[in-house]
Coordinates of C-alpha atoms in Angstrom, one line a residue:
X58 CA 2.9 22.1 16.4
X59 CA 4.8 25.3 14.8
X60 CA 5.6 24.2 11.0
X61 CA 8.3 25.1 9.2
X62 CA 8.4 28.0 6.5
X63 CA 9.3 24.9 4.0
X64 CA 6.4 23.2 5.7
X65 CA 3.8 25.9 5.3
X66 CA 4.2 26.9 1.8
X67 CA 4.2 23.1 0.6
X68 CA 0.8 23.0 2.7
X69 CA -0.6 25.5 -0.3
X70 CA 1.4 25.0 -3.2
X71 CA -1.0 23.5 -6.3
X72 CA -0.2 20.7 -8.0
X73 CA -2.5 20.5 -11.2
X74 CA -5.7 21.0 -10.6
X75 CA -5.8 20.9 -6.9
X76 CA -4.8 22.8 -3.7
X77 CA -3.4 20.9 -0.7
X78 CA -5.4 21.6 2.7
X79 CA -4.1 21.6 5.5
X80 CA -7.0 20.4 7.6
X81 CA -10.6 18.8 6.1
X82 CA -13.5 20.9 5.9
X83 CA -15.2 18.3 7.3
X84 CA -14.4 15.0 9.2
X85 CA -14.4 12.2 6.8
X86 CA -14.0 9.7 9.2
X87 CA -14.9 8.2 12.4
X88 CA -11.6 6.5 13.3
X89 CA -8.9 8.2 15.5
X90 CA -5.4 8.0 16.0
X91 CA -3.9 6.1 18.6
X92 CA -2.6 8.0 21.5
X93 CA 1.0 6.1 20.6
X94 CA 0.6 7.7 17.2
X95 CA 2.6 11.2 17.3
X96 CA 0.8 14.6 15.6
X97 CA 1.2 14.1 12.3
X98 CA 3.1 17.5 10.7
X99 CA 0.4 17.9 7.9
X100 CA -2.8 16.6 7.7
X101 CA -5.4 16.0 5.0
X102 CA -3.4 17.0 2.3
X103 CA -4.6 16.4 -1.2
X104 CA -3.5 14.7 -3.9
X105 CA -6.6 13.9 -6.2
X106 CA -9.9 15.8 -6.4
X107 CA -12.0 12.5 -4.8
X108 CA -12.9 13.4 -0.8
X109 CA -10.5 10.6 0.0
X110 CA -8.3 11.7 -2.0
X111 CA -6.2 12.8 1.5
X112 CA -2.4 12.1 2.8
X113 CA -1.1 12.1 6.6
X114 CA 2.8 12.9 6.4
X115 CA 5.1 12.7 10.0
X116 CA 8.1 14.5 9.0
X117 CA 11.5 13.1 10.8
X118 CA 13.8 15.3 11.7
X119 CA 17.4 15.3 10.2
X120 CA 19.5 17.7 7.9
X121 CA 19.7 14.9 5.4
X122 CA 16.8 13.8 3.5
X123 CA 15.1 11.0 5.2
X124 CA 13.2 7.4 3.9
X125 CA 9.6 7.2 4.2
X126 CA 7.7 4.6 5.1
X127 CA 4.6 4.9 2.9
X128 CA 1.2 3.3 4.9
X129 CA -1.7 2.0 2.6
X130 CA -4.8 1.5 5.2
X131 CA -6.3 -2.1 5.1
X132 CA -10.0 -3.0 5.3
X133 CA -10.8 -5.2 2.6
X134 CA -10.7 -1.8 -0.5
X135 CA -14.3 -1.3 1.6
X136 CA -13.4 0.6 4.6
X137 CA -11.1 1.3 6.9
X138 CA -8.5 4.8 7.1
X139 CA -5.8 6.0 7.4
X140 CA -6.0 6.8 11.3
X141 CA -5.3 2.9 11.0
X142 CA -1.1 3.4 10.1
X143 CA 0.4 2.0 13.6
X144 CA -1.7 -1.2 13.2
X145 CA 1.0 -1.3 10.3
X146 CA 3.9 0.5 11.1
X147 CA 5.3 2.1 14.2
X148 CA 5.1 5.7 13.4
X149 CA 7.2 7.0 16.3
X150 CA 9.9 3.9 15.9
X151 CA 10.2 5.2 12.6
X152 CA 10.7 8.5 13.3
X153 CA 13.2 7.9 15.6
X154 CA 15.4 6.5 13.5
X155 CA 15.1 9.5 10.8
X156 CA 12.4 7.9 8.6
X157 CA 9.2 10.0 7.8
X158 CA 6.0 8.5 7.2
X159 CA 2.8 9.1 5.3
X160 CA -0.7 7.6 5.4
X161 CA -3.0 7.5 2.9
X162 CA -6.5 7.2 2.1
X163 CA -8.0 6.0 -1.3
X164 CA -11.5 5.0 -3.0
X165 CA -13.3 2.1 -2.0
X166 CA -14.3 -0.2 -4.3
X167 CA -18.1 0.9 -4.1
X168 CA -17.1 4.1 -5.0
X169 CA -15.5 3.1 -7.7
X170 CA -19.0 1.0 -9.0
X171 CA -20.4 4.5 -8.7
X172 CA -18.0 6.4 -10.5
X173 CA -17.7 3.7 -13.2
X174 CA -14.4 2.0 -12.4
X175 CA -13.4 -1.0 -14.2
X176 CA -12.5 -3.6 -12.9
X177 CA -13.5 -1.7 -9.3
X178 CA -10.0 -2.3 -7.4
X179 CA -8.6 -0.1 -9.9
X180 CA -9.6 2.7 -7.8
X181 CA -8.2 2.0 -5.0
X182 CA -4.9 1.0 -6.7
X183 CA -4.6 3.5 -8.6
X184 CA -5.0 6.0 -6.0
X185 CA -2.0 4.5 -4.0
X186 CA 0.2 4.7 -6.8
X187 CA -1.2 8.6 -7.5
X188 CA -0.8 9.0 -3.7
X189 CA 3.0 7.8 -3.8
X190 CA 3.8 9.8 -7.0
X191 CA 2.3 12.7 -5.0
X192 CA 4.2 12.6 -2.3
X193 CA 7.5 11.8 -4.4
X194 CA 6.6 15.3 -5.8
X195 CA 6.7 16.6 -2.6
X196 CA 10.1 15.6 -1.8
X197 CA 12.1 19.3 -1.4
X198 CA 9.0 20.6 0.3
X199 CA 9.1 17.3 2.5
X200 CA 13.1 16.8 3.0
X201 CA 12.2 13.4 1.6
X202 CA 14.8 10.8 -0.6
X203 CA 12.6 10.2 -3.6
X204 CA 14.7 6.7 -3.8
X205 CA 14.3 5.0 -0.2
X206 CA 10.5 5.1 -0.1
X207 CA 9.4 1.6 1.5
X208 CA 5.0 0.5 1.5
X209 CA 3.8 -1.1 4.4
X210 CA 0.0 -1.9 5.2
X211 CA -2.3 -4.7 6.2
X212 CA -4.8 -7.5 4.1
X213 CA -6.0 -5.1 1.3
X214 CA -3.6 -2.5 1.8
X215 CA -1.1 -5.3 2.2
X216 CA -2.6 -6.2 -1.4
X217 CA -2.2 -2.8 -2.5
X218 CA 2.0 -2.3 -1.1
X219 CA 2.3 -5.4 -3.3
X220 CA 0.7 -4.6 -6.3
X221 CA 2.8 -1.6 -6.0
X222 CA 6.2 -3.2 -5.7
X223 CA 5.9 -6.0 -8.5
X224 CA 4.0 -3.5 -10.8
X225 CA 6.6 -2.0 -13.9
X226 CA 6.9 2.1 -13.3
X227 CA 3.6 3.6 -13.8
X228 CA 5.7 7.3 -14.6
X229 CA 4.6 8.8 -17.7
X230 CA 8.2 10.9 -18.4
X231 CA 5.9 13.2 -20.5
X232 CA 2.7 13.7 -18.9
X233 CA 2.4 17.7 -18.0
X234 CA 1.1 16.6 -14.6
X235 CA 4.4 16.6 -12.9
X236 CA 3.0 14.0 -10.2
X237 CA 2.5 11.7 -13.4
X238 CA 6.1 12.4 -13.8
X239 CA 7.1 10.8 -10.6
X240 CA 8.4 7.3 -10.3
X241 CA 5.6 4.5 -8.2
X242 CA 8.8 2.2 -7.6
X243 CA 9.3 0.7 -4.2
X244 CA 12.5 0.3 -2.5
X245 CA 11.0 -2.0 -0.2
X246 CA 7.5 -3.2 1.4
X247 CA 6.6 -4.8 4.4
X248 CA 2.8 -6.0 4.9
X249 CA 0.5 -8.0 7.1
X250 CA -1.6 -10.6 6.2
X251 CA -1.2 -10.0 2.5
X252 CA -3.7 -11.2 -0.2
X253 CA -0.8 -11.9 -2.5
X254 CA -2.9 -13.5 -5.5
X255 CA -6.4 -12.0 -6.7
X256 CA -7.0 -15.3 -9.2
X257 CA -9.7 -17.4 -7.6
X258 CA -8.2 -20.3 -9.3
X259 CA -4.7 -20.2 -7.0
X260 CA -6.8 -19.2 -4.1
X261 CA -9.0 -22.4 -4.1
X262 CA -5.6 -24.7 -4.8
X263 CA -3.8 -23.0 -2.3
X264 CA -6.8 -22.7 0.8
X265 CA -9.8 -24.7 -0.3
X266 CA -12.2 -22.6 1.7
X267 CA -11.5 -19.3 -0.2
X268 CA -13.9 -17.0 -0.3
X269 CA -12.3 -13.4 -0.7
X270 CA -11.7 -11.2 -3.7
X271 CA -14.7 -11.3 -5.9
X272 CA -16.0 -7.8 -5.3
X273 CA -12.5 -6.3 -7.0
X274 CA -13.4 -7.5 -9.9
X275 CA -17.2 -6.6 -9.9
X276 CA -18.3 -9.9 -8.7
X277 CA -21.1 -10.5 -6.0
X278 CA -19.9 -13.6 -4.8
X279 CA -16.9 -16.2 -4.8
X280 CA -18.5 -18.6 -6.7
X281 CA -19.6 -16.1 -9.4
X282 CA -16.0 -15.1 -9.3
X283 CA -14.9 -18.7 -9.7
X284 CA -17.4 -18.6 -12.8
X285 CA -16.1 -15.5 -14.3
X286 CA -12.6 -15.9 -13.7
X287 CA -11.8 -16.8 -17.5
X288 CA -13.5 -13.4 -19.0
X289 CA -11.5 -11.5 -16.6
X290 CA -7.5 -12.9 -16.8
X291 CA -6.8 -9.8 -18.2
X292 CA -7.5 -7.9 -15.0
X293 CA -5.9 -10.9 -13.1
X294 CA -2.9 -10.2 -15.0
X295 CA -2.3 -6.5 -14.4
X296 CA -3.9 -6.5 -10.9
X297 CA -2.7 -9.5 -9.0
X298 CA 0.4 -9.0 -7.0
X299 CA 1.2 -13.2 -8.0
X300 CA 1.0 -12.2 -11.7
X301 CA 3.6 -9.1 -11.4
X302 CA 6.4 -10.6 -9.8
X303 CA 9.5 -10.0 -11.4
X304 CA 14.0 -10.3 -11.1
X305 CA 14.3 -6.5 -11.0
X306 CA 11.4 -6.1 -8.0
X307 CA 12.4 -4.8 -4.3
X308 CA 12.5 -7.2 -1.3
X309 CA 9.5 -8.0 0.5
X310 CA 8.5 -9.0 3.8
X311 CA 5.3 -10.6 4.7
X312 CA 4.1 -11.5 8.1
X313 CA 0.9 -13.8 9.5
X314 CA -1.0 -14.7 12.3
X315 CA -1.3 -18.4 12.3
X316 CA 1.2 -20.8 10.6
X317 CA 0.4 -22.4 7.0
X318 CA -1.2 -25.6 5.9
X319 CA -1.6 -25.7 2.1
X320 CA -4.5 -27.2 0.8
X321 CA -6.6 -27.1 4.2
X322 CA -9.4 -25.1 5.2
X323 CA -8.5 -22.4 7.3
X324 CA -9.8 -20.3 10.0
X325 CA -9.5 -17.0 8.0
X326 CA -9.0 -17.8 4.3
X327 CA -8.9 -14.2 3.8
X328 CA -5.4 -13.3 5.8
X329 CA -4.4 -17.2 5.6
X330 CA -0.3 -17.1 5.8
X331 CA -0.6 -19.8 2.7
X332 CA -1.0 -16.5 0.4
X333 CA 2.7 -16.1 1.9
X334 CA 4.1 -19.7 1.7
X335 CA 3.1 -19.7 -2.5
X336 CA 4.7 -16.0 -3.2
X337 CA 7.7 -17.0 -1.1
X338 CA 8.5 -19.5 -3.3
X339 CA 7.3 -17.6 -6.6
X340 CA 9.6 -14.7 -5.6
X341 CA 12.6 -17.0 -5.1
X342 CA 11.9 -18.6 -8.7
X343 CA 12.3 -15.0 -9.9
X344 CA 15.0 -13.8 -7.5
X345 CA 13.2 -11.9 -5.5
X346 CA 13.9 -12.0 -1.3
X347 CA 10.8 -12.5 0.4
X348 CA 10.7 -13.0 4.4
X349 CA 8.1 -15.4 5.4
X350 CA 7.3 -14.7 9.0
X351 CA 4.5 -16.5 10.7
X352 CA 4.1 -18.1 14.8
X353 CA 6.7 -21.0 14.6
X354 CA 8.5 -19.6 10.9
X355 CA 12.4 -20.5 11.3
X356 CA 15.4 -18.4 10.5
X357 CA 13.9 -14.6 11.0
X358 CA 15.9 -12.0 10.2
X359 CA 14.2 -8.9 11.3
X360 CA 10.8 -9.6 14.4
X361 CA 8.1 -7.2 12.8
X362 CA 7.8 -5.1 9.7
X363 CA 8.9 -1.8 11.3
X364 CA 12.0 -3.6 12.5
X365 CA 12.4 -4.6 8.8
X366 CA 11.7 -1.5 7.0
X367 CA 14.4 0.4 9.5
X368 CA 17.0 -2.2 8.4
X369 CA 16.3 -1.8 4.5
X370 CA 15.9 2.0 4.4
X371 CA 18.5 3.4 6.3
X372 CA 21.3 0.7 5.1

């Protein structure tokens, strides 16, 4: 694919400290695209020094500048890439309705143990918010609307578009990093089977047979977590999309694979849609439109996240 002159000298303009690159050095992952998935327009573009510290962007085409739809990988903050974004998003849908995407990929949270992270899911939180100011930054090299930029990803990355839309503005106005500068507000954010709490306490009233979560906050098991959980409700606070939730926060939609049932085991506790039934009803307390869609949910408005994020970004 021939890139534009825009596109070519925002492929090797620095920001701070680092160059973008155009292509890896090196393939960092196994995991491919599918063959639904157009080209992307750049690839492996870098906004951090880390070696997954690497974007995807599909630019749409349109005079105007366009919405993004901003895809955060899922794979529990221990694997996964960002080859993964149509499991998330329709990237050509999107695209044909004048909304560019990007894809990124962040630390895991054993990287972070090694580089001395703490609490570990800091990393890879942190690196979506850096990823989204970065690409913000980006926005007259990109065509982009710095405003309509909607998250969408699945289980941890679902976790992570949260976190991201209930957490206050993480712009420091006065950093000299100008991708500090930029804004890590959501317009909108659709996810799949969303961890919407990381307080092992809700998880065990809301799904008895919890057992996910522990290794954000350091811990080796759930039980240990369940231990600990009173030396960490600081980090609970600040890093569990339940705890953030606030009047001024974008609208949210939220979509399962099995139907509820509060206060029953379930067959997998980790993407169980009773995350979504309690943060429904916490984001309605606060103001805050949540769609709830699950295999026999009433009243849906929009069939699929992609369906969704068209409708809120291009209104």
């Amino acid at each position: 694919m021939n890139l534009s002159p825009t596109l070519r000298l925002a492929a090797f303009l620095a920001v701070g400290s680092f160059a973008f690159q155009v292509t890896a050095q090196t393939p960092r992952t196994a995991e491919k695209y599918d063959a639904s998935v157009p080209k992307p327009t750049l690839t492996e573009v870098r906004y951090g020094e880390h070696e997954r510290h690497v974007i995807d962007f599909w630019q749409a085409k349109c005079e105007e500048p366009t919405p993004l739809v901003f895809v955060i990988h899922g794979g529990g903050w221990q694997g996964g890439s960002k080859e993964r974004v149509n499991r998330f998003a329709d990237v050509k849908t999107l695209l044909d309705a004048g909304i560019s995407v990007a894809a990124c990929n962040y630390r895991y949270v054993k990287q972070a143990v090694e580089q001395g992270v703490k609490p570990p899911v800091k990393a890879p939180l942190h690196d979506a918010a850096r990823a989204l100011q970065f690409v913000r930054s980006q926005a007259n090299h990109w065509n982009l609307d710095q405003e309509r930029i909607g998250a969408a990803g699945g289980s941890a990355g679902a976790c992570s578009s949260l976190w991201l839309a209930f957490h206050d503005d993480l712009a420091d106005p006065d950093n000299p990093d100008p991708v500090a500068r930029q804004s890590t507000r959501l317009w909108c954010a659709a996810v799949k089977g969303a961890q919407t709490t990381l307080d092992p306490k809700q998880m065990k009233q809301w799904t008895p047979n919890s057992r996910y979560g522990g290794h954000a906050f350091g811990f080796g098991n759930f039980a240990s977590f369940e231990a600990g959980r009173e030396s960490i409700l600081p980090w609970i606070a600040e890093y569990s999309p339940y705890a953030l939730v606030s009047k001024d926060d974008p609208d949210v939609y939220l979509t399962y694979s099995a139907p509820p049932a509060l206060g029953e085991n379930q067959k997998d506790p980790t993407h169980t849609s009773n995350f979504g039934v309690k943060l429904q009803e916490h984001c309605r307390a606060n103001q805050v439109s949540c769609q709830l869609v699950y295999p026999g949910a009433k009243a849906i408005t929009h069939a699929n996240a992609t369906e969704f994020l068209i409708a809120k970004l291009k209104k």
